[in-house]
Tab-separated table of C-alpha atoms in Angstrom:
chain	number	residue	atom	x	y	z
Y	1	ALA	CA	110.918	103.881	42.697
Y	2	THR	CA	112.268	100.373	43.246
Y	3	ARG	CA	115.485	101.133	41.357
Y	4	ALA	CA	115.960	104.287	43.458
Y	5	CYS	CA	115.766	102.170	46.620
Y	6	ARG	CA	118.237	99.654	45.184
Y	7	ALA	CA	120.619	102.519	44.357
Y	8	ALA	CA	120.354	103.807	47.945
Y	9	LEU	CA	121.175	100.337	49.289
Y	10	ARG	CA	124.218	100.158	46.995
Y	11	MET	CA	125.327	103.548	48.315
Y	12	ARG	CA	125.093	102.160	51.861
Y	13	GLU	CA	127.192	99.142	50.854
Y	14	ALA	CA	129.808	101.379	49.221
Y	15	VAL	CA	130.118	103.666	52.260
Y	16	ASN	CA	130.351	100.655	54.603
Y	17	ALA	CA	133.136	99.166	52.457
Y	18	LEU	CA	135.025	102.477	52.456
Y	19	ASN	CA	134.695	102.737	56.233
Y	20	GLU	CA	135.872	99.149	56.758
Y	21	SER	CA	139.019	99.799	54.710
Y	22	ASP	CA	139.572	103.179	56.429
Y	23	ALA	CA	139.576	104.786	52.975
Y	24	PHE	CA	139.121	108.216	54.558
Y	25	GLY	CA	142.041	107.715	56.967
Y	26	PHE	CA	140.000	108.542	60.071
Y	27	VAL	CA	141.114	105.456	62.027
Y	28	ALA	CA	144.753	106.052	61.126
Y	29	ARG	CA	144.467	109.651	62.353
Y	30	GLY	CA	142.854	108.554	65.625
Y	31	PHE	CA	139.416	110.127	65.164
Y	32	ASN	CA	136.984	109.316	67.983
Y	33	ASP	CA	134.259	108.537	65.439
Y	34	PRO	CA	136.063	107.136	62.384
Y	35	ARG	CA	132.975	106.313	60.290
Y	36	VAL	CA	131.581	108.470	57.486
Y	37	ARG	CA	127.781	108.485	57.507
Y	38	ILE	CA	125.332	109.476	54.795
Y	39	GLY	CA	121.632	110.247	54.661
Y	40	VAL	CA	119.390	109.544	51.672
Y	41	GLY	CA	115.844	110.881	51.292
Y	42	ILE	CA	113.753	109.646	48.354
Y	43	ASN	CA	110.434	111.065	47.204
Y	44	ALA	CA	108.272	110.612	44.106
Y	45	GLY	CA	106.338	113.153	42.067
Y	46	LEU	CA	106.517	115.742	39.305
Y	47	ALA	CA	109.558	118.011	39.082
Y	48	CYS	CA	111.132	120.416	36.630
Y	49	VAL	CA	114.291	118.644	35.444
Y	50	GLY	CA	116.970	119.802	33.028
Y	51	ASN	CA	119.661	122.385	32.378
Y	52	MET	CA	118.759	125.555	34.271
Y	53	GLY	CA	120.377	128.956	34.505
Y	54	SER	CA	121.798	131.329	31.920
Y	55	GLN	CA	124.093	130.973	28.905
Y	56	ARG	CA	127.043	131.897	31.114
Y	57	ARG	CA	126.252	129.520	33.907
Y	58	PHE	CA	123.834	126.618	34.023
Y	59	ASN	CA	123.504	123.312	35.781
Y	60	TYR	CA	121.526	120.103	35.271
Y	61	SER	CA	119.171	119.976	38.242
Y	62	ALA	CA	115.695	119.182	39.530
Y	63	MET	CA	113.348	121.722	41.093
Y	64	GLY	CA	109.909	121.608	42.665
Y	65	ASP	CA	107.971	120.681	45.778
Y	66	VAL	CA	108.833	117.004	45.374
Y	67	VAL	CA	112.554	117.876	45.581
Y	68	ASN	CA	112.062	120.028	48.680
Y	69	VAL	CA	110.186	117.211	50.432
Y	70	ALA	CA	112.976	114.742	49.549
Y	71	ALA	CA	115.532	117.119	51.096
Y	72	ARG	CA	113.481	117.432	54.289
Y	73	ILE	CA	113.075	113.661	54.498
Y	74	GLU	CA	116.835	113.267	54.155
Y	75	SER	CA	117.351	115.793	56.935
Y	76	ALA	CA	114.931	113.828	59.154
Y	77	SER	CA	117.061	110.685	58.759
Y	78	LYS	CA	119.512	112.017	61.359
Y	79	GLY	CA	116.842	112.164	64.056
Y	80	LEU	CA	115.623	108.699	63.086
Y	81	ASN	CA	119.139	107.209	63.368
Y	82	THR	CA	118.867	105.548	59.979
Y	83	ASP	CA	120.436	106.439	56.671
Y	84	LEU	CA	117.891	105.530	53.975
Y	85	VAL	CA	114.412	107.067	54.220
Y	86	VAL	CA	111.562	107.312	51.713
Y	87	SER	CA	108.236	109.139	51.563
Y	88	GLU	CA	104.817	107.508	51.735
Y	89	ASP	CA	104.240	108.440	48.074
Y	90	LEU	CA	107.363	106.554	47.045
Y	91	ALA	CA	106.616	103.611	49.361
Y	92	ARG	CA	103.309	103.068	47.526
Y	93	GLN	CA	105.198	102.628	44.241
Y	94	VAL	CA	107.991	100.366	45.487
Y	95	ARG	CA	107.854	96.667	44.669
Y	96	GLY	CA	109.762	94.064	46.675
Y	97	ILE	CA	111.868	96.334	48.894
Y	98	ALA	CA	111.844	95.788	52.677
Y	99	LEU	CA	110.372	98.937	54.252
Y	100	LEU	CA	109.544	99.770	57.878
Y	101	GLU	CA	107.377	102.670	58.976
Y	102	ALA	CA	109.512	105.290	60.725
Y	103	GLY	CA	106.786	107.684	61.845
Y	104	GLU	CA	105.522	111.040	60.636
Y	105	ILE	CA	107.265	114.367	60.209
Y	106	PRO	CA	105.685	117.825	59.847
Y	107	LEU	CA	106.584	119.635	56.639
Y	108	LYS	CA	106.307	123.357	56.030
Y	109	GLY	CA	103.393	124.181	53.758
Y	110	LYS	CA	101.708	120.793	54.267
Y	111	SER	CA	98.343	120.471	56.018
Y	112	ARG	CA	99.195	117.112	57.562
Y	113	PRO	CA	102.393	115.329	58.645
Y	114	THR	CA	104.151	113.162	56.061
Y	115	LYS	CA	104.555	109.462	56.846
Y	116	ILE	CA	108.047	108.144	56.131
Y	117	TYR	CA	109.638	104.711	55.888
Y	118	ALA	CA	113.125	103.318	56.450
Y	119	ILE	CA	114.676	100.999	53.865
Y	120	ALA	CA	115.603	97.792	55.704
Y	121	GLY	CA	116.842	95.760	52.743
Y	122	ASP	CA	116.438	94.609	49.152
Y	123	GLU	CA	114.148	92.010	47.585
Y	124	THR	CA	116.056	89.139	49.211
Y	125	VAL	CA	115.472	90.624	52.643
Y	126	ALA	CA	111.841	91.504	51.856
Y	127	THR	CA	110.934	87.897	50.980
Y	128	SER	CA	112.745	86.296	53.934
Y	129	SER	CA	110.939	84.735	56.885
Y	130	GLU	CA	113.207	86.743	59.186
Y	131	PHE	CA	111.951	90.036	57.775
Y	132	ALA	CA	108.338	88.832	57.955
Y	133	ALA	CA	108.796	88.204	61.686
Y	134	TRP	CA	110.643	91.508	62.120
Y	135	SER	CA	107.951	93.450	60.262
Y	136	ARG	CA	105.212	91.872	62.423
Y	137	GLN	CA	107.013	92.861	65.625
Y	138	HIS	CA	107.606	96.351	64.238
Y	139	ASP	CA	103.870	96.728	63.631
Y	140	VAL	CA	103.196	95.525	67.195
Y	141	LEU	CA	105.674	98.131	68.464
Y	142	LEU	CA	103.992	100.976	66.579
Y	143	ALA	CA	100.528	99.877	67.714
Y	144	ALA	CA	101.648	99.612	71.348
Y	145	ILE	CA	103.207	103.086	71.283
Y	146	LYS	CA	100.067	104.523	69.702
Y	147	ALA	CA	97.902	102.826	72.352
Y	148	GLY	CA	100.164	104.052	75.156
Y	149	ASN	CA	101.019	100.491	76.240
Y	150	ALA	CA	104.607	100.850	77.451
Y	151	ARG	CA	104.954	97.252	78.684
Y	152	GLU	CA	103.932	95.719	75.343
Y	153	ALA	CA	106.041	98.274	73.469
Y	154	ILE	CA	109.156	97.330	75.460
Y	155	ALA	CA	108.709	93.637	74.613
Y	156	ALA	CA	108.227	94.440	70.908
Y	157	LEU	CA	111.225	96.789	70.943
Y	158	ALA	CA	113.482	94.038	72.299
Y	159	SER	CA	112.312	91.675	69.551
Y	160	CYS	CA	112.846	94.302	66.832
Y	161	ARG	CA	116.379	94.972	68.063
Y	162	GLU	CA	117.159	91.257	67.800
Y	163	HIS	CA	116.012	91.194	64.174
Y	164	ALA	CA	117.711	94.456	63.152
Y	165	GLY	CA	121.198	94.135	61.730
Y	166	GLU	CA	124.066	96.524	62.321
Y	167	ASP	CA	122.779	99.002	59.724
Y	168	MET	CA	119.364	99.264	61.414
Y	169	ARG	CA	120.033	98.763	65.135
Y	170	ASP	CA	120.240	102.485	65.957
Y	171	PHE	CA	116.923	102.996	64.145
Y	172	TYR	CA	115.178	101.824	67.317
Y	173	LEU	CA	116.731	104.463	69.579
Y	174	HIS	CA	114.023	107.017	68.782
Y	175	PHE	CA	111.323	104.422	69.463
Y	176	ALA	CA	112.977	103.758	72.825
Y	177	ASP	CA	112.714	107.491	73.553
Y	178	GLN	CA	109.007	107.401	72.747
Y	179	ILE	CA	108.495	104.439	75.079
Y	180	ALA	CA	110.441	106.186	77.831
Y	181	ALA	CA	108.056	109.131	77.482
Y	182	LEU	CA	105.115	106.717	77.844
Y	183	ASP	CA	106.735	105.194	80.898
Y	184	ALA	CA	107.243	108.623	82.472
Y	185	ALA	CA	103.555	109.332	81.999
Y	186	THR	CA	102.610	106.073	83.765
Y	187	PRO	CA	103.638	106.420	87.443
Y	188	GLN	CA	102.142	103.064	88.442
Y	189	GLN	CA	104.829	101.236	86.425
Y	190	PRO	CA	108.158	102.618	87.731
Y	191	ALA	CA	110.106	99.476	86.852
Y	192	LEU	CA	109.680	99.910	83.116
Y	193	ALA	CA	112.263	102.680	82.673
Y	194	GLY	CA	115.032	100.557	84.186
Y	195	LYS	CA	114.069	97.592	82.035
Y	196	LEU	CA	114.075	99.740	78.892
Y	197	ALA	CA	117.514	101.151	79.688
Y	198	HIS	CA	119.038	97.654	79.949
Y	199	GLN	CA	117.590	96.268	76.715
């Protein structure tokens, strides 16, 4: 599980390097959005793995519920505005990787939503004092949203955005949307929406 997360982080580094050098030629051709983006979903569990098919045509692949969940987690990464996402099952097995809870997503055929996590960095990041402070503020943000406390959530959101690097800054856009929904449901605090928009 830990090696899978490291591999995902290396994939992020490789794509960033290719974008910086305009390896795909999108900047040279004047594309409005010249960056290639990827999404990675990682899950853990039992799967059927090997060469599958017939004598005429076969392919080395993996099949099973664990693979389907990984694909759905990857698909959810777009809505979360982050590229590297793992399941709760995988997060339990990871050692030393910096993870942040991203929320829960409903999955077809599952009785309860699946909790997912974003990969924020490797072992160096995970053991840093900066990540410890970031993780604490992230927990405060989640707790404030769950409690419906828009004012406390806005303060925590601003702190999280300060800690998040370029790869993770957009991750907080969907939390901002959740806070805006809290603010809309709290008419006695009309100033919060404007404050949120400027942070």
